[in-house]
Amino acid sequence: MPDVYNWHLGRTMTYPYPEAHPTKQFAAVFNINRCIGCQTCTGSCKATWTFSRGQEYMWWNNVETKPYGSYPQHWDVKVLQLLDEAHQAAGVQPQWDHSQASEQAPYGVYNGLTLTEASGPNEQVLGYLPAESEWRSPNFYEDTSTGYKGGAYGLSPDGASLPEHQAWFFYLMRICNHCTYPACLAACPRKAIYKREEDGIVLIDQERCRGYRKCVQACPYKKSMYRGTTQVSEKCVGCYPRVEGADPLSDGVPMETRCMAVCPGKIRLNGLVDVAEDGSWVENPKHPLYFLVRMEQIALPLYPQFGTEPNIYYIPPRWAPRPYLRQMFGPGVDHAIERYTAPSRELLAVLQLFRTTQKMIFRYEIEEGPLVREAEINGKPWQMYNDTVIGFDAKDREIVRLSVVEPLHERPMERLNSI
Amino acid sequence: MFTRSRLIIVAVCLLALGAVLANAPLVSSQGLTITAAAIEGDLPIDAPDSALWQQATAVEVPMSAQMIARPIMPETNAKAITVRALHNNAEIAFLLEWQDATRNDTTLRVDDFRDSVAIQFPVGEGQPFYCMGQQGGDVNIWHWKADWQASLIAQQNLQTTYPNLAVDQYPFTEPAENIYLAAYADRNYLTAEAAGNYLALPTHGSPVEDLVAGGFGTLTTQPLAGQNVRGFGEWRDGVWRVIFSRELTSTEAEDVMLAPEKLYAVAFAAWDGANQERNGSKSTSQWVSFQLASAPGTGAAAPAGAAAQAPLTASVAATQPTGFNPLFWGFIALLILIPLGVGVVMLYFYLGNKA
Ligand code: SF4
Ligand code: SF4
Ligand code: SF4
């Protein structure tokens, strides 16, 4: 099997196909801290793509309450367990060596096995096929927190405080990660799955697919789904007509997907990043995704150890236990939370861009504003400036302009109760 | 007393024994010949219990797990298929029988896999690779599917699978009394069907899909107009009985052409849905010789004389008998032969020194 370079892992890994990269990659940053669990994203995808016969159980976008919720049930625990068993069988103690972090390996080097490396001689990818019952009740355990141990009746007399809450949950919003090294694609014996050259979106060829469900078995995130009424599998299409700029509203430039553009919690920022021939992101400090993922490093891949190099990046929740978060997002968690808790002047401005325009932002500029607040965070002084951030579309036209301090409008007396 | 010459004789014998051992499973399905008995009148194309089948000699074809291309499932369930064939100079029919403890004839739920069985013929002269053919050596595959068969008897739909299903509406369907059966006004919402995927059609005229392949991953459904294989299958008491039938000749380049007194190759595959067998996770046979008897009533063809045509390539795996894993046995043979050789050489020099 060829070796491919996975920058999430800081090393090469085995994959059934040789390395080849799209020119641009569909990517997004999801800010878990801000999600309100409203499922508007989930509903928007359903209303756009999966309202037909045979798709009833499909939620290409889903939001689950961690640590207990999962769709399909226990997908993460099951895949982690499989990987754990493979490590034990191979006598490998999987570890991240953060000291080896570099430009090519921002999170350091992972020495464990990935799912393509742990698959054994008979399969391309280590995985499992969820039972039909596991796809049911997609929001089971909604808002269920871990129990508080200590106070009477499970109540804390002092409330909760950072850095870690004892009773905690958080929402995990998930779509297909349009992985750089898709496990679904690796496992398909028909080569019916392909990654688009122009945007890295991963699609299942509906004509070639024969419903073998090897992709369903292989995708660790369980984002490839079988449709019984057509006997083939389907998956999140990355709303590719919008990404192509084919939507009449888009004026010919790439638009954010449906699930991103509807988010009332303003937690999502979707775009296309330039990819170099070696798979790395072309340096572009004024691209909001490049800035958040590569420069500030506050957004992290979900389960990077699976080895698919997923392209949805998460700002981890500040209040959840760090070991749990490190298992989920890798060793970059502490740094990310630290940066997010006391954001730099530029980061605070860029964070305003989330979900403010349907068009994808390809570049931002900042106009500096006055100092508006000074505070101490984690024992260090911190300043807030009312800067203005301006977003530009693919044709470099201004599409959005926002200030860090939200403009306040006071309603005149005579209209006090009107809406 | 050992002398050098005696030792050489012993060594040669041992080596010969090793070679025989390495090639041990000489009993192969390649020695088998299926003969389609010639009868007059209609073939029993949907009657596995018909007495006419008694006129055909039953041949038990050994099956084993496909072990060459990933994904591999080393333990598949079908161990043998009993094959009978009849023809009437215009049509041919095969009756395949194999044991399967469970009937799996729906694929509606996400973890439902079908029972199915396939017959494979080389399209041209010679024998391409027995598993899905090879580049330049196409194979014609007839694939019978238990769920398609079941749907022909009683249409399967979501409501039969999920009796308590409740959906308010399916957009883009025609108004209908039962929305679960409503036809789609816009096919695009049956994505695979709109993309021209034959599997995705709501109904299939035959439970058999007629395909062509030229190597792993190249399996292709023949065009709708070229779907000319009929089928009938029935599960009873742990046994599937499946009949395939087609006209002997076909105008399509992707179809096998059959004529009496010629020797053909044929191979079989079976999938047990209960074991989640699908695609390469299957039981397969090697190529088996196959011929059509020439005169009605004889039930046997003129002696074929030569064996089946030579393989297209010298691919080792392609010519190995059923259940024979060349890598494994080659490895075992090496394990035996290398120490043996070393030992013999050492002994040779040892004795030579002594002498
Ligand atoms: S998330 Fe799953 S379905 Fe999506 S590209 Fe990655 S492996 Fe494939
Ligand atoms: S990107 Fe589009 S298709 Fe994918 S989950 Fe979001 S809305 Fe659905
Ligand atoms: S729409 Fe946004 S805020 Fe609502 S659940 Fe989805 S990601 Fe969270």
PDB file of N, CA and C in Angstrom, chain A residues 322-403:
ATOM      1  N   ARG A 322     -10.517  17.704  30.122  1.00  0.00           N
ATOM      2  CA  ARG A 322      -9.470  17.740  29.095  1.00  0.00           C
ATOM      3  C   ARG A 322      -9.098  16.358  28.545  1.00  0.00           C
ATOM      4  N   PRO A 323      -9.004  15.312  29.391  1.00  0.00           N
ATOM      5  CA  PRO A 323      -8.643  14.011  28.795  1.00  0.00           C
ATOM      6  C   PRO A 323      -9.667  13.567  27.745  1.00  0.00           C
ATOM      7  N   TYR A 324     -10.945  13.842  28.042  1.00  0.00           N
ATOM      8  CA  TYR A 324     -11.981  13.478  27.076  1.00  0.00           C
ATOM      9  C   TYR A 324     -11.786  14.273  25.787  1.00  0.00           C
ATOM     10  N   LEU A 325     -11.504  15.542  25.927  1.00  0.00           N
ATOM     11  CA  LEU A 325     -11.318  16.389  24.742  1.00  0.00           C
ATOM     12  C   LEU A 325     -10.052  16.010  23.978  1.00  0.00           C
ATOM     13  N   ARG A 326      -9.015  15.637  24.691  1.00  0.00           N
ATOM     14  CA  ARG A 326      -7.773  15.249  23.992  1.00  0.00           C
ATOM     15  C   ARG A 326      -7.984  13.968  23.199  1.00  0.00           C
ATOM     16  N   GLN A 327      -8.767  13.066  23.767  1.00  0.00           N
ATOM     17  CA  GLN A 327      -9.076  11.842  23.015  1.00  0.00           C
ATOM     18  C   GLN A 327      -9.850  12.201  21.741  1.00  0.00           C
ATOM     19  N   MET A 328     -10.697  13.210  21.842  1.00  0.00           N
ATOM     20  CA  MET A 328     -11.581  13.553  20.739  1.00  0.00           C
ATOM     21  C   MET A 328     -10.910  14.448  19.698  1.00  0.00           C
ATOM     22  N   PHE A 329     -10.089  15.375  20.140  1.00  0.00           N
ATOM     23  CA  PHE A 329      -9.527  16.363  19.208  1.00  0.00           C
ATOM     24  C   PHE A 329      -8.001  16.358  19.159  1.00  0.00           C
ATOM     25  N   GLY A 330      -7.386  15.435  19.857  1.00  0.00           N
ATOM     26  CA  GLY A 330      -5.933  15.354  19.798  1.00  0.00           C
ATOM     27  C   GLY A 330      -5.247  16.282  20.784  1.00  0.00           C
ATOM     28  N   PRO A 331      -3.938  16.359  20.674  1.00  0.00           N
ATOM     29  CA  PRO A 331      -3.152  17.050  21.695  1.00  0.00           C
ATOM     30  C   PRO A 331      -3.221  18.573  21.615  1.00  0.00           C
ATOM     31  N   GLY A 332      -3.898  19.112  20.581  1.00  0.00           N
ATOM     32  CA  GLY A 332      -3.943  20.569  20.455  1.00  0.00           C
ATOM     33  C   GLY A 332      -4.982  21.236  21.347  1.00  0.00           C
ATOM     34  N   VAL A 333      -5.699  20.429  22.142  1.00  0.00           N
ATOM     35  CA  VAL A 333      -6.851  20.941  22.884  1.00  0.00           C
ATOM     36  C   VAL A 333      -6.486  22.056  23.867  1.00  0.00           C
ATOM     37  N   ASP A 334      -5.447  21.857  24.639  1.00  0.00           N
ATOM     38  CA  ASP A 334      -5.130  22.825  25.692  1.00  0.00           C
ATOM     39  C   ASP A 334      -4.767  24.179  25.096  1.00  0.00           C
ATOM     40  N   HIS A 335      -3.961  24.119  24.062  1.00  0.00           N
ATOM     41  CA  HIS A 335      -3.567  25.340  23.375  1.00  0.00           C
ATOM     42  C   HIS A 335      -4.798  26.043  22.794  1.00  0.00           C
ATOM     43  N   ALA A 336      -5.673  25.266  22.179  1.00  0.00           N
ATOM     44  CA  ALA A 336      -6.857  25.846  21.532  1.00  0.00           C
ATOM     45  C   ALA A 336      -7.748  26.534  22.558  1.00  0.00           C
ATOM     46  N   ILE A 337      -7.967  25.868  23.672  1.00  0.00           N
ATOM     47  CA  ILE A 337      -8.858  26.450  24.686  1.00  0.00           C
ATOM     48  C   ILE A 337      -8.224  27.704  25.293  1.00  0.00           C
ATOM     49  N   GLU A 338      -6.928  27.622  25.496  1.00  0.00           N
ATOM     50  CA  GLU A 338      -6.236  28.790  26.056  1.00  0.00           C
ATOM     51  C   GLU A 338      -6.379  29.995  25.115  1.00  0.00           C
ATOM     52  N   ARG A 339      -6.142  29.773  23.839  1.00  0.00           N
ATOM     53  CA  ARG A 339      -6.250  30.861  22.861  1.00  0.00           C
ATOM     54  C   ARG A 339      -7.682  31.394  22.754  1.00  0.00           C
ATOM     55  N   TYR A 340      -8.624  30.467  22.823  1.00  0.00           N
ATOM     56  CA  TYR A 340     -10.014  30.864  22.637  1.00  0.00           C
ATOM     57  C   TYR A 340     -10.519  31.628  23.857  1.00  0.00           C
ATOM     58  N   THR A 341     -10.039  31.250  25.026  1.00  0.00           N
ATOM     59  CA  THR A 341     -10.505  31.886  26.254  1.00  0.00           C
ATOM     60  C   THR A 341     -10.038  33.337  26.335  1.00  0.00           C
ATOM     61  N   ALA A 342      -8.840  33.601  25.865  1.00  0.00           N
ATOM     62  CA  ALA A 342      -8.330  34.979  25.859  1.00  0.00           C
ATOM     63  C   ALA A 342      -7.906  35.305  24.438  1.00  0.00           C
ATOM     64  N   PRO A 343      -8.880  35.556  23.563  1.00  0.00           N
ATOM     65  CA  PRO A 343      -8.544  35.683  22.145  1.00  0.00           C
ATOM     66  C   PRO A 343      -7.661  36.882  21.849  1.00  0.00           C
ATOM     67  N   SER A 344      -6.795  36.692  20.877  1.00  0.00           N
ATOM     68  CA  SER A 344      -5.966  37.795  20.416  1.00  0.00           C
ATOM     69  C   SER A 344      -6.876  38.830  19.751  1.00  0.00           C
ATOM     70  N   ARG A 345      -6.332  40.005  19.542  1.00  0.00           N
ATOM     71  CA  ARG A 345      -7.112  41.085  18.959  1.00  0.00           C
ATOM     72  C   ARG A 345      -7.680  40.667  17.599  1.00  0.00           C
ATOM     73  N   GLU A 346      -6.832  40.019  16.790  1.00  0.00           N
ATOM     74  CA  GLU A 346      -7.257  39.609  15.447  1.00  0.00           C
ATOM     75  C   GLU A 346      -8.274  38.469  15.521  1.00  0.00           C
ATOM     76  N   LEU A 347      -8.011  37.523  16.419  1.00  0.00           N
ATOM     77  CA  LEU A 347      -8.930  36.386  16.543  1.00  0.00           C
ATOM     78  C   LEU A 347     -10.329  36.853  16.922  1.00  0.00           C
ATOM     79  N   LEU A 348     -10.400  37.775  17.844  1.00  0.00           N
ATOM     80  CA  LEU A 348     -11.717  38.263  18.278  1.00  0.00           C
ATOM     81  C   LEU A 348     -12.484  38.859  17.094  1.00  0.00           C
ATOM     82  N   ALA A 349     -11.754  39.536  16.238  1.00  0.00           N
ATOM     83  CA  ALA A 349     -12.407  40.121  15.061  1.00  0.00           C
ATOM     84  C   ALA A 349     -12.861  39.033  14.094  1.00  0.00           C
ATOM     85  N   VAL A 350     -11.981  38.050  13.851  1.00  0.00           N
ATOM     86  CA  VAL A 350     -12.320  36.992  12.886  1.00  0.00           C
ATOM     87  C   VAL A 350     -13.494  36.152  13.389  1.00  0.00           C
ATOM     88  N   LEU A 351     -13.587  35.970  14.708  1.00  0.00           N
ATOM     89  CA  LEU A 351     -14.685  35.176  15.258  1.00  0.00           C
ATOM     90  C   LEU A 351     -16.053  35.803  14.959  1.00  0.00           C
ATOM     91  N   GLN A 352     -16.046  37.095  14.644  1.00  0.00           N
ATOM     92  CA  GLN A 352     -17.320  37.763  14.327  1.00  0.00           C
ATOM     93  C   GLN A 352     -17.866  37.329  12.968  1.00  0.00           C
ATOM     94  N   LEU A 353     -17.001  36.743  12.137  1.00  0.00           N
ATOM     95  CA  LEU A 353     -17.420  36.443  10.760  1.00  0.00           C
ATOM     96  C   LEU A 353     -18.365  35.254  10.652  1.00  0.00           C
ATOM     97  N   PHE A 354     -18.447  34.460  11.702  1.00  0.00           N
ATOM     98  CA  PHE A 354     -19.241  33.234  11.621  1.00  0.00           C
ATOM     99  C   PHE A 354     -20.690  33.536  11.278  1.00  0.00           C
ATOM    100  N   ARG A 355     -21.164  32.865  10.240  1.00  0.00           N
ATOM    101  CA  ARG A 355     -22.583  32.867   9.892  1.00  0.00           C
ATOM    102  C   ARG A 355     -23.142  34.302   9.770  1.00  0.00           C
ATOM    103  N   THR A 356     -22.424  35.114   9.004  1.00  0.00           N
ATOM    104  CA  THR A 356     -22.928  36.466   8.812  1.00  0.00           C
ATOM    105  C   THR A 356     -23.284  36.715   7.356  1.00  0.00           C
ATOM    106  N   THR A 357     -22.887  35.809   6.479  1.00  0.00           N
ATOM    107  CA  THR A 357     -23.232  35.937   5.068  1.00  0.00           C
ATOM    108  C   THR A 357     -23.362  34.540   4.507  1.00  0.00           C
ATOM    109  N   GLN A 358     -24.206  34.375   3.506  1.00  0.00           N
ATOM    110  CA  GLN A 358     -24.346  33.048   2.893  1.00  0.00           C
ATOM    111  C   GLN A 358     -23.171  32.743   1.976  1.00  0.00           C
ATOM    112  N   LYS A 359     -22.501  33.788   1.523  1.00  0.00           N
ATOM    113  CA  LYS A 359     -21.385  33.561   0.604  1.00  0.00           C
ATOM    114  C   LYS A 359     -20.143  33.147   1.386  1.00  0.00           C
ATOM    115  N   MET A 360     -19.331  32.315   0.761  1.00  0.00           N
ATOM    116  CA  MET A 360     -18.091  31.916   1.420  1.00  0.00           C
ATOM    117  C   MET A 360     -17.133  33.087   1.444  1.00  0.00           C
ATOM    118  N   ILE A 361     -16.466  33.265   2.571  1.00  0.00           N
ATOM    119  CA  ILE A 361     -15.492  34.345   2.714  1.00  0.00           C
ATOM    120  C   ILE A 361     -14.111  33.798   2.340  1.00  0.00           C
ATOM    121  N   PHE A 362     -13.469  34.453   1.414  1.00  0.00           N
ATOM    122  CA  PHE A 362     -12.141  34.005   0.950  1.00  0.00           C
ATOM    123  C   PHE A 362     -11.013  34.860   1.523  1.00  0.00           C
ATOM    124  N   ARG A 363     -11.387  36.032   2.057  1.00  0.00           N
ATOM    125  CA  ARG A 363     -10.344  36.929   2.562  1.00  0.00           C
ATOM    126  C   ARG A 363     -10.998  37.875   3.545  1.00  0.00           C
ATOM    127  N   TYR A 364     -10.241  38.280   4.541  1.00  0.00           N
ATOM    128  CA  TYR A 364     -10.782  39.308   5.445  1.00  0.00           C
ATOM    129  C   TYR A 364      -9.745  40.405   5.625  1.00  0.00           C
ATOM    130  N   GLU A 365     -10.253  41.549   6.014  1.00  0.00           N
ATOM    131  CA  GLU A 365      -9.393  42.684   6.372  1.00  0.00           C
ATOM    132  C   GLU A 365      -9.882  43.211   7.707  1.00  0.00           C
ATOM    133  N   ILE A 366      -8.995  43.843   8.438  1.00  0.00           N
ATOM    134  CA  ILE A 366      -9.414  44.412   9.720  1.00  0.00           C
ATOM    135  C   ILE A 366      -9.103  45.901   9.747  1.00  0.00           C
ATOM    136  N   GLU A 367     -10.093  46.672  10.112  1.00  0.00           N
ATOM    137  CA  GLU A 367      -9.870  48.110  10.356  1.00  0.00           C
ATOM    138  C   GLU A 367      -9.831  48.293  11.856  1.00  0.00           C
ATOM    139  N   GLU A 368      -8.736  48.867  12.322  1.00  0.00           N
ATOM    140  CA  GLU A 368      -8.570  48.945  13.765  1.00  0.00           C
ATOM    141  C   GLU A 368      -9.516  49.965  14.381  1.00  0.00           C
ATOM    142  N   GLY A 369     -10.017  49.636  15.578  1.00  0.00           N
ATOM    143  CA  GLY A 369     -10.916  50.524  16.313  1.00  0.00           C
ATOM    144  C   GLY A 369     -10.359  50.789  17.696  1.00  0.00           C
ATOM    145  N   PRO A 370     -11.093  51.502  18.520  1.00  0.00           N
ATOM    146  CA  PRO A 370     -10.578  51.913  19.840  1.00  0.00           C
ATOM    147  C   PRO A 370     -10.596  50.781  20.867  1.00  0.00           C
ATOM    148  N   LEU A 371      -9.772  50.920  21.881  1.00  0.00           N
ATOM    149  CA  LEU A 371      -9.789  50.015  23.033  1.00  0.00           C
ATOM    150  C   LEU A 371     -11.097  50.245  23.779  1.00  0.00           C
ATOM    151  N   VAL A 372     -11.842  49.160  24.040  1.00  0.00           N
ATOM    152  CA  VAL A 372     -13.130  49.354  24.719  1.00  0.00           C
ATOM    153  C   VAL A 372     -13.200  48.677  26.074  1.00  0.00           C
ATOM    154  N   ARG A 373     -12.271  47.748  26.321  1.00  0.00           N
ATOM    155  CA  ARG A 373     -12.373  47.059  27.601  1.00  0.00           C
ATOM    156  C   ARG A 373     -11.020  46.484  27.992  1.00  0.00           C
ATOM    157  N   GLU A 374     -10.755  46.521  29.269  1.00  0.00           N
ATOM    158  CA  GLU A 374      -9.552  45.856  29.762  1.00  0.00           C
ATOM    159  C   GLU A 374      -9.956  44.919  30.874  1.00  0.00           C
ATOM    160  N   ALA A 375      -9.367  43.760  30.892  1.00  0.00           N
ATOM    161  CA  ALA A 375      -9.754  42.774  31.915  1.00  0.00           C
ATOM    162  C   ALA A 375      -8.568  41.872  32.205  1.00  0.00           C
ATOM    163  N   GLU A 376      -8.759  41.009  33.171  1.00  0.00           N
ATOM    164  CA  GLU A 376      -7.728  40.024  33.463  1.00  0.00           C
ATOM    165  C   GLU A 376      -8.317  38.638  33.221  1.00  0.00           C
ATOM    166  N   ILE A 377      -7.658  37.865  32.370  1.00  0.00           N
ATOM    167  CA  ILE A 377      -8.141  36.498  32.120  1.00  0.00           C
ATOM    168  C   ILE A 377      -7.032  35.533  32.476  1.00  0.00           C
ATOM    169  N   ASN A 378      -7.372  34.581  33.330  1.00  0.00           N
ATOM    170  CA  ASN A 378      -6.396  33.598  33.809  1.00  0.00           C
ATOM    171  C   ASN A 378      -5.114  34.282  34.294  1.00  0.00           C
ATOM    172  N   GLY A 379      -5.311  35.348  34.996  1.00  0.00           N
ATOM    173  CA  GLY A 379      -4.175  36.025  35.603  1.00  0.00           C
ATOM    174  C   GLY A 379      -3.378  36.896  34.657  1.00  0.00           C
ATOM    175  N   LYS A 380      -3.848  37.012  33.421  1.00  0.00           N
ATOM    176  CA  LYS A 380      -3.097  37.848  32.481  1.00  0.00           C
ATOM    177  C   LYS A 380      -3.972  38.987  31.988  1.00  0.00           C
ATOM    178  N   PRO A 381      -3.352  40.149  31.771  1.00  0.00           N
ATOM    179  CA  PRO A 381      -4.158  41.276  31.277  1.00  0.00           C
ATOM    180  C   PRO A 381      -4.644  41.010  29.855  1.00  0.00           C
ATOM    181  N   TRP A 382      -5.830  41.512  29.581  1.00  0.00           N
ATOM    182  CA  TRP A 382      -6.417  41.272  28.253  1.00  0.00           C
ATOM    183  C   TRP A 382      -7.165  42.523  27.818  1.00  0.00           C
ATOM    184  N   GLN A 383      -6.995  42.876  26.550  1.00  0.00           N
ATOM    185  CA  GLN A 383      -7.661  44.075  26.021  1.00  0.00           C
ATOM    186  C   GLN A 383      -8.627  43.715  24.907  1.00  0.00           C
ATOM    187  N   MET A 384      -9.682  44.490  24.865  1.00  0.00           N
ATOM    188  CA  MET A 384     -10.643  44.300  23.784  1.00  0.00           C
ATOM    189  C   MET A 384     -10.749  45.587  22.986  1.00  0.00           C
ATOM    190  N   TYR A 385     -10.623  45.436  21.668  1.00  0.00           N
ATOM    191  CA  TYR A 385     -10.711  46.592  20.773  1.00  0.00           C
ATOM    192  C   TYR A 385     -11.943  46.460  19.898  1.00  0.00           C
ATOM    193  N   ASN A 386     -12.565  47.560  19.640  1.00  0.00           N
ATOM    194  CA  ASN A 386     -13.741  47.500  18.761  1.00  0.00           C
ATOM    195  C   ASN A 386     -13.283  47.636  17.310  1.00  0.00           C
ATOM    196  N   ASP A 387     -12.603  46.589  16.831  1.00  0.00           N
ATOM    197  CA  ASP A 387     -12.145  46.593  15.444  1.00  0.00           C
ATOM    198  C   ASP A 387     -13.308  46.236  14.519  1.00  0.00           C
ATOM    199  N   THR A 388     -13.099  46.529  13.245  1.00  0.00           N
ATOM    200  CA  THR A 388     -14.099  46.153  12.237  1.00  0.00           C
ATOM    201  C   THR A 388     -13.469  45.122  11.304  1.00  0.00           C
ATOM    202  N   VAL A 389     -14.195  44.025  11.101  1.00  0.00           N
ATOM    203  CA  VAL A 389     -13.691  42.992  10.205  1.00  0.00           C
ATOM    204  C   VAL A 389     -14.542  43.012   8.931  1.00  0.00           C
ATOM    205  N   ILE A 390     -13.857  42.903   7.791  1.00  0.00           N
ATOM    206  CA  ILE A 390     -14.560  42.965   6.509  1.00  0.00           C
ATOM    207  C   ILE A 390     -14.276  41.675   5.748  1.00  0.00           C
ATOM    208  N   GLY A 391     -15.335  41.015   5.269  1.00  0.00           N
ATOM    209  CA  GLY A 391     -15.176  39.763   4.522  1.00  0.00           C
ATOM    210  C   GLY A 391     -15.362  39.988   3.030  1.00  0.00           C
ATOM    211  N   PHE A 392     -14.585  39.242   2.232  1.00  0.00           N
ATOM    212  CA  PHE A 392     -14.637  39.359   0.769  1.00  0.00           C
ATOM    213  C   PHE A 392     -14.984  38.002   0.158  1.00  0.00           C
ATOM    214  N   ASP A 393     -15.731  38.023  -0.938  1.00  0.00           N
ATOM    215  CA  ASP A 393     -16.134  36.765  -1.577  1.00  0.00           C
ATOM    216  C   ASP A 393     -15.061  36.283  -2.567  1.00  0.00           C
ATOM    217  N   ALA A 394     -15.413  35.246  -3.346  1.00  0.00           N
ATOM    218  CA  ALA A 394     -14.437  34.655  -4.260  1.00  0.00           C
ATOM    219  C   ALA A 394     -13.986  35.646  -5.326  1.00  0.00           C
ATOM    220  N   LYS A 395     -14.836  36.620  -5.628  1.00  0.00           N
ATOM    221  CA  LYS A 395     -14.449  37.628  -6.617  1.00  0.00           C
ATOM    222  C   LYS A 395     -13.847  38.858  -5.934  1.00  0.00           C
ATOM    223  N   ASP A 396     -13.493  38.705  -4.674  1.00  0.00           N
ATOM    224  CA  ASP A 396     -12.876  39.759  -3.878  1.00  0.00           C
ATOM    225  C   ASP A 396     -13.761  40.997  -3.731  1.00  0.00           C
ATOM    226  N   ARG A 397     -15.060  40.778  -3.695  1.00  0.00           N
ATOM    227  CA  ARG A 397     -15.987  41.876  -3.430  1.00  0.00           C
ATOM    228  C   ARG A 397     -16.363  41.851  -1.957  1.00  0.00           C
ATOM    229  N   GLU A 398     -16.507  43.016  -1.372  1.00  0.00           N
ATOM    230  CA  GLU A 398     -16.886  43.060   0.045  1.00  0.00           C
ATOM    231  C   GLU A 398     -18.285  42.473   0.202  1.00  0.00           C
ATOM    232  N   ILE A 399     -18.419  41.526   1.143  1.00  0.00           N
ATOM    233  CA  ILE A 399     -19.749  40.942   1.350  1.00  0.00           C
ATOM    234  C   ILE A 399     -20.246  41.134   2.766  1.00  0.00           C
ATOM    235  N   VAL A 400     -19.352  41.442   3.669  1.00  0.00           N
ATOM    236  CA  VAL A 400     -19.829  41.629   5.039  1.00  0.00           C
ATOM    237  C   VAL A 400     -18.849  42.518   5.813  1.00  0.00           C
ATOM    238  N   ARG A 401     -19.405  43.306   6.728  1.00  0.00           N
ATOM    239  CA  ARG A 401     -18.604  44.247   7.515  1.00  0.00           C
ATOM    240  C   ARG A 401     -19.182  44.253   8.926  1.00  0.00           C
ATOM    241  N   LEU A 402     -18.360  43.921   9.899  1.00  0.00           N
ATOM    242  CA  LEU A 402     -18.866  43.785  11.270  1.00  0.00           C
ATOM    243  C   LEU A 402     -17.895  44.385  12.268  1.00  0.00           C
ATOM    244  N   SER A 403     -18.461  44.928  13.334  1.00  0.00           N
ATOM    245  CA  SER A 403     -17.599  45.423  14.405  1.00  0.00           C
ATOM    246  C   SER A 403     -17.606  44.411  15.538  1.00  0.00           C
TER     247      SER A 403
END
